[in-house]
Coordinates of C-alpha atoms in Angstrom, one line a residue:
X7 CA 173.7 -118.4 -18.3
X8 CA 171.2 -117.2 -20.9
X9 CA 172.3 -116.8 -24.5
X10 CA 170.8 -115.8 -27.8
X11 CA 170.4 -118.2 -30.7
X12 CA 171.9 -116.7 -33.9
X13 CA 169.9 -115.9 -37.0
X14 CA 171.8 -118.7 -38.8
X15 CA 170.7 -121.3 -36.3
X16 CA 167.1 -120.1 -36.7
X17 CA 167.3 -120.4 -40.4
X18 CA 168.7 -124.0 -40.2
X19 CA 166.0 -125.0 -37.7
X20 CA 163.2 -123.4 -39.7
X21 CA 164.4 -125.0 -42.9
X22 CA 164.4 -128.4 -41.2
X23 CA 160.9 -128.0 -40.0
X24 CA 159.6 -126.8 -43.3
X25 CA 161.2 -129.7 -45.3
X26 CA 160.0 -132.4 -42.9
X27 CA 156.3 -132.5 -44.1
X28 CA 157.4 -132.6 -47.7
X29 CA 159.8 -135.5 -47.0
X30 CA 157.1 -137.4 -45.3
X31 CA 155.1 -137.6 -48.5
X32 CA 155.4 -140.2 -51.2
X33 CA 153.4 -138.3 -53.8
X34 CA 154.2 -138.0 -57.5
X35 CA 152.2 -137.1 -60.4
X36 CA 150.6 -139.9 -62.5
X37 CA 153.2 -139.9 -65.2
X38 CA 154.7 -141.9 -68.0
X39 CA 157.8 -140.7 -69.7
X40 CA 157.6 -137.5 -67.7
X41 CA 154.1 -136.5 -68.9
X42 CA 151.0 -136.3 -66.8
X43 CA 148.4 -138.8 -67.7
X44 CA 144.6 -138.6 -67.8
X45 CA 142.4 -141.4 -66.5
X46 CA 141.9 -142.7 -70.0
X47 CA 145.6 -142.6 -70.7
X48 CA 146.3 -144.6 -67.6
X49 CA 143.7 -147.1 -68.7
X50 CA 145.3 -147.4 -72.1
X51 CA 148.7 -148.5 -70.8
X52 CA 147.8 -152.2 -70.8
X53 CA 146.7 -154.7 -73.5
X54 CA 143.8 -155.0 -73.6
X55 CA 142.9 -151.4 -72.7
X56 CA 141.1 -151.2 -69.4
X57 CA 137.5 -150.2 -69.1
X58 CA 138.0 -147.7 -66.3
X59 CA 141.0 -146.3 -64.3
X60 CA 140.1 -143.4 -62.0
X61 CA 143.1 -141.9 -60.3
X62 CA 142.6 -140.2 -56.9
X63 CA 143.8 -136.7 -56.1
X64 CA 147.0 -137.8 -54.3
X65 CA 149.1 -138.5 -57.4
X66 CA 150.9 -141.2 -55.5
X67 CA 152.2 -144.3 -57.2
X68 CA 152.3 -147.8 -55.6
X69 CA 155.6 -149.6 -56.3
X70 CA 156.3 -153.3 -56.6
X71 CA 159.2 -154.2 -54.3
X72 CA 160.3 -157.1 -52.2
X73 CA 158.4 -155.9 -49.2
X74 CA 155.1 -156.6 -50.9
X75 CA 153.1 -159.7 -50.3
X76 CA 150.4 -161.6 -52.2
X77 CA 147.8 -162.1 -49.5
X78 CA 144.7 -164.2 -50.1
X79 CA 141.9 -163.4 -47.8
X80 CA 141.7 -166.4 -45.4
X81 CA 138.1 -167.2 -45.6
X82 CA 136.7 -170.7 -45.9
X83 CA 136.1 -170.6 -49.6
X84 CA 139.5 -169.2 -50.5
X85 CA 141.3 -171.6 -48.3
X86 CA 139.8 -174.5 -50.2
X87 CA 140.2 -173.0 -53.6
X88 CA 143.1 -174.7 -55.3
X89 CA 142.5 -172.8 -58.5
X90 CA 142.9 -169.5 -56.8
X91 CA 146.2 -170.6 -55.3
X92 CA 147.3 -171.7 -58.7
X93 CA 146.5 -168.3 -60.2
X94 CA 148.5 -166.4 -57.6
X95 CA 151.5 -168.8 -57.9
X96 CA 151.4 -168.5 -61.7
X97 CA 151.6 -164.7 -61.8
X98 CA 154.3 -164.7 -59.0
X99 CA 156.4 -167.1 -61.1
X100 CA 156.0 -164.8 -64.1
X101 CA 157.2 -161.9 -61.9
X102 CA 160.3 -164.0 -61.2
X103 CA 160.8 -164.9 -64.8
X104 CA 160.5 -161.3 -66.0
X105 CA 163.0 -160.2 -63.4
X106 CA 160.7 -157.6 -62.0
X107 CA 162.2 -158.2 -58.5
X108 CA 165.7 -159.2 -59.4
X109 CA 164.5 -162.8 -60.0
X110 CA 162.8 -163.1 -56.7
X111 CA 159.2 -164.0 -55.9
X112 CA 156.9 -162.2 -53.5
X113 CA 155.9 -164.0 -50.3
X114 CA 152.4 -165.6 -50.6
X115 CA 150.1 -166.0 -47.6
X116 CA 146.6 -166.6 -46.5
X117 CA 145.8 -163.7 -44.2
X118 CA 142.8 -162.8 -42.0
X119 CA 141.3 -159.5 -42.9
X120 CA 142.1 -158.2 -39.4
X121 CA 145.8 -158.9 -40.1
X122 CA 146.1 -157.0 -43.4
X123 CA 149.1 -154.7 -43.9
X124 CA 149.8 -151.8 -46.2
X125 CA 152.3 -154.0 -48.1
X126 CA 149.7 -156.6 -49.1
X127 CA 148.3 -157.2 -52.5
X128 CA 145.1 -158.5 -50.9
X129 CA 143.1 -160.9 -53.1
X130 CA 139.6 -162.4 -52.8
X131 CA 136.7 -163.6 -54.9
X132 CA 133.1 -162.3 -54.6
X133 CA 130.7 -164.4 -56.7
X134 CA 127.5 -163.0 -55.2
X135 CA 127.9 -159.2 -55.5
X136 CA 128.5 -157.4 -58.9
X137 CA 132.1 -156.2 -59.1
X138 CA 130.9 -153.2 -61.2
X139 CA 127.5 -151.8 -62.1
X140 CA 128.5 -151.8 -65.7
X141 CA 128.8 -155.6 -66.2
X142 CA 127.7 -158.9 -64.6
X143 CA 130.6 -160.8 -66.3
X144 CA 132.3 -163.5 -64.2
X145 CA 135.6 -162.1 -65.7
X146 CA 135.1 -158.7 -64.0
X147 CA 137.5 -157.4 -61.4
X148 CA 138.3 -154.4 -59.3
X149 CA 141.7 -153.1 -58.1
X150 CA 141.9 -150.4 -55.4
X151 CA 145.3 -148.7 -54.8
X152 CA 145.8 -146.4 -51.9
X153 CA 147.8 -146.0 -48.6
X154 CA 146.2 -149.3 -47.4
X155 CA 147.9 -151.2 -50.2
X156 CA 146.4 -152.9 -53.2
X157 CA 143.0 -154.6 -53.0
X158 CA 141.9 -157.1 -55.7
X159 CA 138.4 -158.6 -55.9
X160 CA 137.4 -160.7 -58.8
X161 CA 134.1 -162.3 -59.8
X162 CA 136.0 -165.6 -60.4
X163 CA 139.4 -167.2 -60.3
X164 CA 139.9 -166.1 -64.0
X165 CA 139.0 -162.6 -63.1
X166 CA 141.6 -162.6 -60.4
X167 CA 144.1 -163.8 -62.9
X168 CA 143.2 -160.9 -65.2
X169 CA 143.6 -158.4 -62.3
X170 CA 147.0 -159.7 -61.5
X171 CA 148.0 -159.6 -65.2
X172 CA 146.9 -155.9 -65.1
X173 CA 149.2 -155.2 -62.1
X174 CA 152.0 -157.1 -63.8
X175 CA 151.6 -155.0 -67.0
X176 CA 151.4 -151.7 -65.3
X177 CA 154.5 -152.4 -63.3
X178 CA 156.3 -153.2 -66.6
X179 CA 155.0 -150.2 -68.6
X180 CA 154.6 -147.5 -65.9
X181 CA 156.8 -148.8 -63.1
X182 CA 153.8 -149.0 -60.8
X183 CA 150.2 -148.3 -60.2
X184 CA 148.8 -144.8 -59.7
X185 CA 146.6 -144.5 -56.6
X186 CA 143.0 -144.9 -57.5
X187 CA 140.5 -147.5 -58.7
X188 CA 140.4 -149.9 -61.7
X189 CA 137.2 -151.5 -62.7
X190 CA 137.5 -153.8 -65.7
X191 CA 135.5 -156.4 -67.6
X192 CA 135.3 -157.7 -71.2
X193 CA 132.7 -156.4 -73.7
X194 CA 132.9 -159.8 -75.5
X195 CA 132.9 -162.9 -73.3
X196 CA 135.0 -165.2 -75.5
X197 CA 138.2 -164.1 -77.3
X198 CA 139.5 -166.9 -79.4
X199 CA 142.0 -168.2 -81.9
X200 CA 141.0 -171.0 -84.3
X201 CA 143.9 -173.2 -85.4
X202 CA 143.7 -175.4 -88.5
X203 CA 145.9 -178.2 -87.1
X204 CA 144.3 -180.7 -89.3
X205 CA 145.9 -179.6 -92.6
X206 CA 149.1 -178.5 -90.9
X207 CA 150.9 -180.2 -87.9
X208 CA 151.4 -177.8 -85.0
X209 CA 153.5 -179.2 -82.1
X210 CA 152.5 -179.5 -78.5
X211 CA 155.1 -176.9 -77.6
X212 CA 153.6 -174.5 -80.1
X213 CA 150.2 -174.8 -78.6
X214 CA 151.5 -174.3 -75.1
X215 CA 153.4 -171.2 -76.1
X216 CA 150.4 -169.8 -77.8
X217 CA 148.2 -170.5 -74.8
X218 CA 150.6 -168.6 -72.5
X219 CA 150.8 -165.7 -74.9
X220 CA 147.0 -165.5 -75.3
X221 CA 146.5 -165.5 -71.5
X222 CA 149.0 -162.6 -71.1
X223 CA 146.6 -160.5 -73.3
X224 CA 143.4 -161.9 -71.7
X225 CA 142.4 -164.1 -74.7
X226 CA 140.5 -167.1 -73.4
X227 CA 139.7 -169.7 -76.0
X228 CA 141.7 -171.8 -78.5
X229 CA 140.0 -174.0 -81.1
X230 CA 141.9 -177.1 -82.2
X231 CA 140.6 -178.0 -85.7
X232 CA 142.3 -181.4 -85.9
X233 CA 140.5 -183.1 -88.8
X234 CA 140.6 -181.7 -92.3
X235 CA 140.8 -182.5 -96.0
X236 CA 144.6 -182.6 -95.9
X237 CA 145.2 -184.3 -92.6
X238 CA 144.0 -185.9 -89.4
X239 CA 146.3 -184.9 -86.6
X240 CA 145.3 -186.5 -83.3
X241 CA 146.1 -190.1 -82.4
X242 CA 143.1 -192.3 -83.1
X243 CA 142.4 -195.7 -81.6
X244 CA 139.1 -196.3 -83.3
X245 CA 140.7 -196.2 -86.8
X246 CA 144.5 -195.5 -86.7
X247 CA 144.7 -195.6 -90.5
X248 CA 143.1 -192.2 -90.9
X249 CA 145.8 -190.5 -88.9
X250 CA 148.5 -188.4 -90.7
X251 CA 152.2 -189.1 -90.4
X252 CA 152.7 -186.1 -88.0
X253 CA 150.1 -186.0 -85.3
X254 CA 149.6 -185.1 -81.6
X255 CA 149.4 -188.1 -79.2
X256 CA 146.5 -188.2 -76.8
X257 CA 149.0 -187.7 -74.0
X258 CA 150.2 -184.5 -75.6
X259 CA 146.6 -183.3 -76.1
X260 CA 146.1 -183.8 -72.4
X261 CA 149.2 -181.7 -71.6
X262 CA 147.8 -178.9 -73.8
X263 CA 144.4 -179.0 -72.1
X264 CA 146.1 -179.0 -68.6
X265 CA 148.2 -176.0 -69.6
X266 CA 145.2 -174.2 -71.0
X267 CA 143.3 -174.8 -67.8
X268 CA 146.2 -173.4 -65.8
X269 CA 146.3 -170.2 -67.9
X270 CA 142.5 -169.6 -68.1
X271 CA 142.2 -170.6 -71.7
X272 CA 139.4 -173.0 -72.7
X273 CA 140.1 -175.6 -75.4
X274 CA 137.5 -176.2 -78.1
X275 CA 137.9 -179.4 -80.2
X276 CA 136.8 -179.0 -83.8
X277 CA 136.0 -182.0 -85.9
X278 CA 134.2 -181.1 -89.1
X279 CA 131.6 -183.1 -91.0
X280 CA 129.9 -184.0 -93.3
X281 CA 132.3 -181.9 -95.4
X282 CA 136.1 -181.5 -94.9
X283 CA 136.6 -185.2 -94.5
X284 CA 138.8 -186.0 -97.5
X285 CA 141.5 -187.5 -95.3
X286 CA 139.0 -190.0 -93.8
X287 CA 137.4 -190.8 -97.2
X288 CA 140.9 -191.7 -98.6
X289 CA 140.8 -194.6 -96.2
X290 CA 137.1 -195.3 -96.5
X291 CA 135.9 -194.3 -100.0
X292 CA 132.8 -196.4 -99.4
X293 CA 131.5 -193.8 -96.9
X294 CA 131.5 -191.0 -99.5
X295 CA 128.1 -189.5 -100.4
X296 CA 126.5 -191.7 -103.1
X297 CA 125.2 -190.0 -106.3
X298 CA 122.4 -190.8 -108.7
X299 CA 124.9 -193.0 -110.6
X300 CA 125.8 -195.1 -107.6
X301 CA 129.2 -193.5 -107.3
X302 CA 130.8 -192.2 -104.1
X303 CA 131.8 -188.6 -103.6
X304 CA 135.4 -188.2 -102.5
X305 CA 134.8 -185.0 -100.5
X306 CA 131.7 -185.5 -98.4
X307 CA 130.2 -188.1 -96.0
X308 CA 127.2 -190.1 -97.2
X309 CA 124.5 -188.7 -94.9
X310 CA 122.0 -191.2 -96.4
X311 CA 124.1 -194.2 -95.3
X312 CA 123.6 -195.4 -91.7
X313 CA 126.9 -197.3 -91.7
X314 CA 128.8 -194.1 -92.7
X315 CA 127.0 -192.1 -89.9
X316 CA 127.6 -194.8 -87.3
X317 CA 131.3 -194.8 -88.2
X318 CA 131.6 -191.0 -87.9
X319 CA 129.8 -191.1 -84.6
X320 CA 132.3 -193.6 -83.3
X321 CA 135.1 -191.1 -84.0
X322 CA 133.2 -188.2 -82.3
X323 CA 132.7 -190.5 -79.3
X324 CA 136.4 -191.1 -79.0
X325 CA 137.3 -187.4 -79.1
X326 CA 134.5 -186.4 -76.8
X327 CA 136.1 -188.8 -74.3
X328 CA 139.6 -187.3 -74.9
X329 CA 138.3 -183.7 -74.5
X330 CA 136.1 -184.5 -71.5
X331 CA 135.8 -181.4 -69.3
X332 CA 135.8 -179.0 -72.3
X333 CA 132.6 -177.0 -72.6
X334 CA 132.2 -176.8 -76.3
X335 CA 132.7 -179.0 -79.4
X336 CA 132.7 -177.7 -82.9
X337 CA 131.1 -180.1 -85.4
X338 CA 131.6 -178.0 -88.6
X339 CA 128.6 -178.5 -90.9
X340 CA 130.0 -176.2 -93.5
X341 CA 131.0 -176.5 -97.2
X342 CA 129.5 -179.9 -97.6
X343 CA 129.0 -179.2 -101.3
X344 CA 128.4 -176.0 -103.3
X345 CA 124.6 -176.2 -103.4
X346 CA 124.1 -173.8 -106.3
X347 CA 126.1 -175.7 -109.0
X348 CA 127.1 -179.0 -110.4
X349 CA 127.8 -181.7 -109.5
X350 CA 125.5 -181.1 -106.5
X351 CA 122.6 -179.9 -108.7
X352 CA 123.1 -182.6 -111.3
X353 CA 124.2 -185.7 -109.3
X354 CA 123.5 -185.4 -105.6
X355 CA 120.4 -183.2 -105.0
X356 CA 117.9 -185.8 -106.2
X357 CA 119.4 -188.5 -104.0
X358 CA 119.1 -186.2 -100.9
X359 CA 115.6 -185.2 -101.9
X360 CA 114.5 -188.8 -102.2
X361 CA 116.0 -189.6 -98.8
X362 CA 114.2 -186.6 -97.2
X363 CA 110.8 -187.7 -98.5
X364 CA 111.4 -191.3 -97.6
X365 CA 112.6 -190.4 -94.1
X366 CA 110.6 -187.3 -93.1
X367 CA 107.6 -187.2 -95.5
X368 CA 106.2 -185.3 -98.4
X369 CA 107.3 -181.7 -98.7
X370 CA 110.7 -182.3 -97.2
X371 CA 113.8 -181.7 -99.4
X372 CA 117.6 -182.1 -99.5
X373 CA 117.9 -179.1 -97.2
X374 CA 116.2 -181.2 -94.5
X375 CA 118.5 -184.1 -95.1
X376 CA 121.6 -181.9 -94.5
X377 CA 120.0 -180.0 -91.6
X378 CA 118.9 -183.2 -89.9
X379 CA 122.4 -184.7 -90.1
X380 CA 123.8 -181.5 -88.4
X381 CA 120.9 -181.4 -85.9
X382 CA 121.2 -185.0 -84.8
X383 CA 125.0 -184.8 -84.5
X384 CA 124.6 -181.7 -82.4
X385 CA 122.1 -183.5 -80.2
X386 CA 124.6 -186.4 -79.7
X387 CA 127.4 -184.1 -78.8
X388 CA 125.1 -182.1 -76.4
X389 CA 124.0 -185.3 -74.7
X390 CA 127.7 -185.9 -73.7
X391 CA 127.9 -182.6 -72.0
X392 CA 129.2 -180.3 -74.8
X393 CA 127.7 -177.3 -76.3
X394 CA 127.9 -177.9 -80.1
X395 CA 129.0 -175.2 -82.6
X396 CA 128.8 -175.0 -86.4
X397 CA 129.8 -172.7 -89.2
X398 CA 127.0 -170.5 -90.6
X399 CA 126.6 -171.8 -94.2
X400 CA 125.2 -175.3 -93.7
X401 CA 121.7 -174.6 -92.5
X402 CA 118.7 -172.4 -93.4
X403 CA 119.7 -172.4 -97.0
X404 CA 117.3 -170.6 -99.3
X405 CA 115.0 -169.6 -96.4
X406 CA 113.6 -166.7 -98.5
X407 CA 112.0 -169.1 -101.1
X408 CA 111.8 -172.7 -99.8
X409 CA 112.8 -173.0 -96.2
X410 CA 113.9 -176.2 -94.5
X411 CA 111.3 -177.9 -92.3
X412 CA 113.6 -179.4 -89.8
X413 CA 113.7 -177.3 -86.6
X414 CA 117.3 -176.8 -85.4
X415 CA 118.2 -177.0 -81.7
X416 CA 118.5 -173.6 -80.3
X417 CA 121.6 -174.5 -78.2
X418 CA 123.7 -174.8 -81.3
X419 CA 126.3 -172.0 -81.4
X420 CA 126.9 -170.3 -84.7
X421 CA 130.4 -169.2 -86.0
X422 CA 129.4 -166.6 -88.6
X423 CA 132.3 -166.3 -90.9
X424 CA 130.9 -165.3 -94.3
X425 CA 127.7 -164.3 -96.1
X426 CA 129.2 -165.8 -99.3
X427 CA 128.0 -162.9 -101.6
X428 CA 128.4 -165.2 -104.7
X429 CA 125.4 -167.3 -103.4
X430 CA 122.3 -165.3 -102.3
X431 CA 120.7 -168.4 -100.8
X432 CA 123.2 -168.5 -97.9
X433 CA 121.2 -167.5 -94.7
X434 CA 122.0 -164.1 -93.3
X435 CA 122.6 -163.4 -89.7
X436 CA 119.0 -162.3 -89.0
X437 CA 117.9 -165.8 -89.9
X438 CA 119.8 -167.3 -87.0
X439 CA 118.5 -164.6 -84.7
X440 CA 114.9 -165.3 -85.9
X441 CA 115.4 -169.1 -85.2
X442 CA 116.4 -168.4 -81.6
X443 CA 120.1 -169.2 -81.6
X444 CA 121.4 -167.5 -78.5
X445 CA 125.2 -167.8 -79.1
X446 CA 126.7 -166.0 -82.1
X447 CA 130.4 -165.8 -82.6
X448 CA 132.0 -163.2 -84.9
X449 CA 134.7 -164.8 -87.1
X450 CA 134.5 -162.1 -89.8
X451 CA 136.7 -163.4 -92.6
X452 CA 137.2 -159.9 -93.9
X453 CA 139.2 -159.1 -90.8
X454 CA 140.2 -162.3 -89.1
X455 CA 141.3 -164.9 -91.7
X456 CA 145.0 -165.7 -91.8
X457 CA 145.8 -168.1 -94.6
X458 CA 148.7 -170.1 -95.9
X459 CA 147.4 -169.5 -99.4
X460 CA 148.0 -171.2 -102.8
X461 CA 149.1 -168.0 -104.5
X462 CA 150.9 -164.8 -103.5
X463 CA 148.6 -161.8 -103.5
X464 CA 149.4 -158.9 -105.8
X465 CA 148.9 -156.2 -103.3
X466 CA 152.2 -156.6 -101.4
X467 CA 151.1 -159.2 -98.9
X468 CA 153.0 -162.4 -98.3
X469 CA 151.6 -165.7 -99.4
X470 CA 151.2 -166.4 -95.6
X471 CA 149.1 -163.5 -94.6
X472 CA 145.7 -162.1 -93.5
X473 CA 143.2 -161.2 -96.2
X474 CA 144.1 -157.5 -95.9
X475 CA 147.3 -155.4 -95.7
X476 CA 147.9 -154.0 -92.2
X477 CA 145.2 -156.3 -90.8
X478 CA 146.1 -155.3 -87.2
X479 CA 145.4 -151.7 -87.9
X480 CA 142.2 -152.5 -89.7
X481 CA 141.0 -154.6 -86.8
X482 CA 141.9 -152.0 -84.3
X483 CA 140.4 -149.0 -86.1
X484 CA 137.4 -150.5 -88.0
X485 CA 136.1 -153.7 -86.3
X486 CA 133.6 -153.9 -83.5
X487 CA 131.8 -156.9 -82.1
X488 CA 128.6 -156.3 -84.1
X489 CA 130.5 -156.0 -87.3
X490 CA 129.9 -159.4 -88.9
X491 CA 130.8 -160.2 -92.5
X492 CA 128.2 -158.4 -94.5
X493 CA 125.9 -158.3 -91.5
X494 CA 125.5 -156.0 -88.5
X495 CA 124.2 -156.2 -85.0
X496 CA 124.4 -153.7 -82.2
X497 CA 127.8 -154.1 -80.5
X498 CA 126.0 -154.6 -77.1
X499 CA 123.7 -157.3 -78.4
X500 CA 123.7 -160.1 -75.8
X501 CA 123.6 -162.8 -78.5
X502 CA 127.2 -162.0 -79.4
X503 CA 129.2 -164.4 -77.2
X504 CA 132.6 -164.2 -78.8
X505 CA 135.0 -163.2 -81.6
X506 CA 137.8 -165.2 -83.2
X507 CA 140.9 -165.0 -85.4
X508 CA 141.2 -168.1 -87.7
X509 CA 144.4 -169.7 -88.9
X510 CA 143.8 -171.7 -92.1
X511 CA 146.6 -173.8 -93.7
X512 CA 145.6 -174.4 -97.3
X513 CA 149.3 -174.8 -98.1
X514 CA 150.5 -176.4 -94.9
X515 CA 154.2 -176.6 -95.8
X516 CA 154.5 -173.0 -96.9
X517 CA 156.0 -171.8 -93.6
X518 CA 156.9 -173.3 -90.3
X519 CA 154.8 -173.0 -87.1
X520 CA 157.1 -170.2 -85.7
X521 CA 156.4 -168.0 -88.7
X522 CA 152.7 -168.4 -88.1
X523 CA 153.3 -167.2 -84.5
X524 CA 155.0 -164.1 -85.6
X525 CA 152.5 -163.5 -88.4
X526 CA 149.4 -163.4 -86.2
X527 CA 151.0 -161.6 -83.1
X528 CA 149.9 -158.1 -83.9
X529 CA 146.5 -159.0 -85.1
X530 CA 145.9 -161.1 -81.9
X531 CA 146.8 -158.1 -79.8
X532 CA 144.4 -155.8 -81.8
X533 CA 141.6 -158.3 -81.4
X534 CA 142.4 -158.8 -77.7
X535 CA 141.9 -155.1 -77.0
X536 CA 139.0 -154.4 -79.3
X537 CA 137.0 -157.5 -78.0
X538 CA 137.8 -156.6 -74.4
X539 CA 137.2 -152.9 -74.7
X540 CA 135.4 -152.0 -77.9
X541 CA 136.3 -148.3 -77.4
X542 CA 140.0 -149.0 -77.5
X543 CA 140.7 -147.1 -80.8
X544 CA 138.8 -144.0 -79.4
X545 CA 141.1 -144.0 -76.3
X546 CA 144.4 -144.5 -78.0
X547 CA 145.8 -144.1 -81.5
X548 CA 146.9 -147.3 -83.2
X549 CA 150.6 -146.3 -83.4
X550 CA 150.7 -145.6 -79.6
X551 CA 148.9 -148.8 -78.9
X552 CA 151.6 -150.7 -80.8
X553 CA 154.3 -148.9 -78.9
X554 CA 152.7 -149.9 -75.6
X555 CA 152.5 -153.6 -76.4
X556 CA 156.1 -153.5 -77.7
X557 CA 157.1 -152.5 -74.2
X558 CA 155.1 -155.4 -72.7
X559 CA 156.9 -157.9 -74.8
X560 CA 156.0 -161.6 -74.7
X561 CA 154.6 -163.5 -71.8
X562 CA 157.0 -165.0 -69.3
X563 CA 157.9 -168.5 -70.4
X564 CA 157.2 -167.7 -74.1
X565 CA 160.1 -169.7 -75.4
X566 CA 159.3 -173.3 -76.4
X567 CA 160.1 -175.9 -73.8
X568 CA 160.6 -173.2 -71.1
X569 CA 159.5 -173.8 -67.6
X570 CA 158.6 -171.0 -65.1
X571 CA 160.5 -171.0 -61.8
X572 CA 158.8 -172.2 -58.6
X573 CA 157.3 -169.3 -56.7
X574 CA 157.0 -171.4 -53.5
X575 CA 154.1 -172.2 -51.3
X576 CA 151.3 -170.1 -49.8
X577 CA 151.5 -170.0 -46.0
X578 CA 148.9 -169.4 -43.4
X579 CA 149.5 -166.3 -41.2
X580 CA 147.9 -165.9 -37.8
X581 CA 146.1 -162.6 -37.0
X582 CA 148.5 -159.8 -36.1
X583 CA 148.3 -156.1 -35.3
X584 CA 145.8 -154.4 -37.7
X585 CA 147.1 -152.4 -40.7
X586 CA 150.7 -151.8 -40.0
X587 CA 152.6 -149.2 -42.0
X588 CA 154.5 -150.1 -45.1
X589 CA 158.0 -151.5 -44.3
X590 CA 161.2 -152.3 -46.1
X591 CA 163.6 -155.1 -45.3
X592 CA 166.7 -153.1 -46.1
X593 CA 165.5 -149.7 -44.7
X594 CA 162.9 -150.1 -41.9
X595 CA 160.5 -147.2 -41.5
X596 CA 160.6 -145.1 -38.4
X597 CA 157.3 -143.3 -38.1
X598 CA 157.9 -139.7 -37.0
X599 CA 155.4 -137.5 -35.1
X600 CA 153.2 -135.8 -37.6
X601 CA 154.0 -132.1 -38.1
X602 CA 151.9 -129.3 -39.4
X603 CA 151.0 -129.8 -43.1
X604 CA 153.1 -127.9 -45.6
X605 CA 152.5 -127.0 -49.2
X606 CA 152.9 -130.0 -51.5
X607 CA 156.0 -130.0 -53.5
X608 CA 155.8 -132.0 -56.7
X609 CA 158.9 -132.5 -58.9
X610 CA 158.7 -132.8 -62.6
X611 CA 161.3 -135.5 -62.4
X612 CA 160.6 -137.8 -59.5
X613 CA 163.4 -140.4 -59.3
X614 CA 164.0 -143.3 -57.0
X615 CA 160.3 -143.5 -56.1
X616 CA 160.4 -147.3 -55.7
X617 CA 162.0 -147.0 -52.3
X618 CA 158.9 -145.2 -51.2
X619 CA 158.1 -144.0 -47.8
X620 CA 161.1 -145.8 -46.3
X621 CA 163.6 -143.8 -48.4
X622 CA 161.9 -140.5 -47.6
X623 CA 162.0 -141.3 -43.9
X624 CA 165.7 -142.0 -44.0
X625 CA 166.3 -138.7 -45.8
X626 CA 164.1 -137.0 -43.3
X627 CA 166.0 -138.2 -40.3
X628 CA 169.3 -137.5 -42.1
X629 CA 168.2 -133.9 -42.3
X630 CA 166.9 -133.9 -38.7
X631 CA 170.2 -135.3 -37.3
X632 CA 172.4 -133.1 -39.5
X633 CA 170.5 -130.0 -38.6
X634 CA 170.6 -131.0 -35.0
X635 CA 174.4 -131.4 -35.1
X636 CA 174.8 -128.0 -36.8
X637 CA 172.6 -126.3 -34.3
X638 CA 174.5 -128.0 -31.4
X639 CA 177.8 -126.8 -32.8
X640 CA 176.6 -123.3 -33.1
X641 CA 175.2 -123.3 -29.6
X642 CA 178.5 -124.6 -28.2
X643 CA 180.4 -121.9 -30.1
X644 CA 178.0 -119.3 -28.7
X645 CA 178.5 -120.5 -25.2
X646 CA 182.3 -120.4 -25.6
X647 CA 182.1 -116.9 -26.9
X648 CA 180.1 -115.8 -23.9
X649 CA 182.5 -117.4 -21.5

């Protein structure tokens, strides 16, 4: 018998059909704290601030959950790449430690591209093709986020590490990744911290913690300045008598290097000469620079004495062996003597002048004696596979009136820290450019010097402090890569290879090593962002920048002696069905038949997004089943009425 469907039944069915397309979507606005974000605001959620984040029009957010998988593309190169596997395991262990997935790790697999799923964080390396047209850096990476999952391609293993760090940080700060494309790369290749561990003893555990924290913010170099006037702090077999009471063993140094390699931070040994050798000359006063009275200087090596130079070379040889595999070696060359005053002008200049004439010929001077020592030591270091570096104030002295004749090796890198305005004969930055040095590092003391100083400043700073109040804000708002101390280059000049904070411990016992960690933390983050993305301060105000890195907290495993959990092994997965829909262990997705599109409904407050499509599907079928039951009951009642 025919019967009519009531108006109420029609309303229920129509409502069900209208809601279905909305429930099938997983779309939300790109938001943080309930506010819609622009592309630049999205880029500014991480530290350092990203170069480019272009959200697509969907407004969807990819969520990290236990259904996701780290999937390395199973090509020949990746399968043999132990470093790439180490990077993925490291970030996965950090996810566990930070409790982003209730203490669990994501599965890790090698997967053929024809077996990729929507739940994959797909990872590969492309060394041949540029990641972005904006940079050819081997630290560049791209992340694409869409319905096919997350796709990561890096120019190197370190680039992949940085990409995964970005994902990790966005999950922490914004609870996920907005659909779109991230292209990122550093404006400055090397982002460093120099540590005066010669004057002050810093423990192995301090170095390991610092390395981890640096890596979290994409800092990539740490300089160990282990020989100084007030101490020599690494075990020495050539001459154990020069070693201070507190020192790092060679085994501990090797542990530090291994941890640095794991975290993508290169170690740069720093052993200064011919100045800054007081600790050595206390044991060997006979190697101090001789003066015109036959007396030995207590604060500088005798660069006219072959025995003294042979001795110092034997020390360099020992530490080049210890730091084998590191790319750079800093040999100092600075502050040998103050060349514009006594006692240099009255006691030592004539000795060095005589040596120059005797060794190199008429017309040569003390400047050539000093320059030749630095040049030959640099050549010796270079011959052992290291690129030598020096501070800026030891060579090209007085070039405007009586230049040195010794031609320096062009491969010597220059740490430019100060123009020394009290001495106009110190070479300016243009002099190094003119002489062809292709690696300039900005260690601008005006911004970057943190000092355990002899006296407390009278401007409110602590005795253990940077050279300015609010140095982090000053770095963030005022410094750029081309802003050298009293000198300027274009920020994009290819000669600028790095920038560095410097920790100096003139009063080593003033504070403990943990205080130093706290004191430099904010400035490190400011430098990390400004050296990676020079535009950082034009993208985000300083106070907002600080608020964001407060949310990020410290790196996983920041506490001394802490060990990250084991994230497990990476397994090989055979090819499967291509591109399966995103699934959930707890709530499997049942893919419904597509319905006619409906008008997108976006909620100002979108909660429980992390359950994604699976949750929406369950809600959908709940509505479908519920509405069906209601309709069936109404139909039965109608039939009963007709009977």
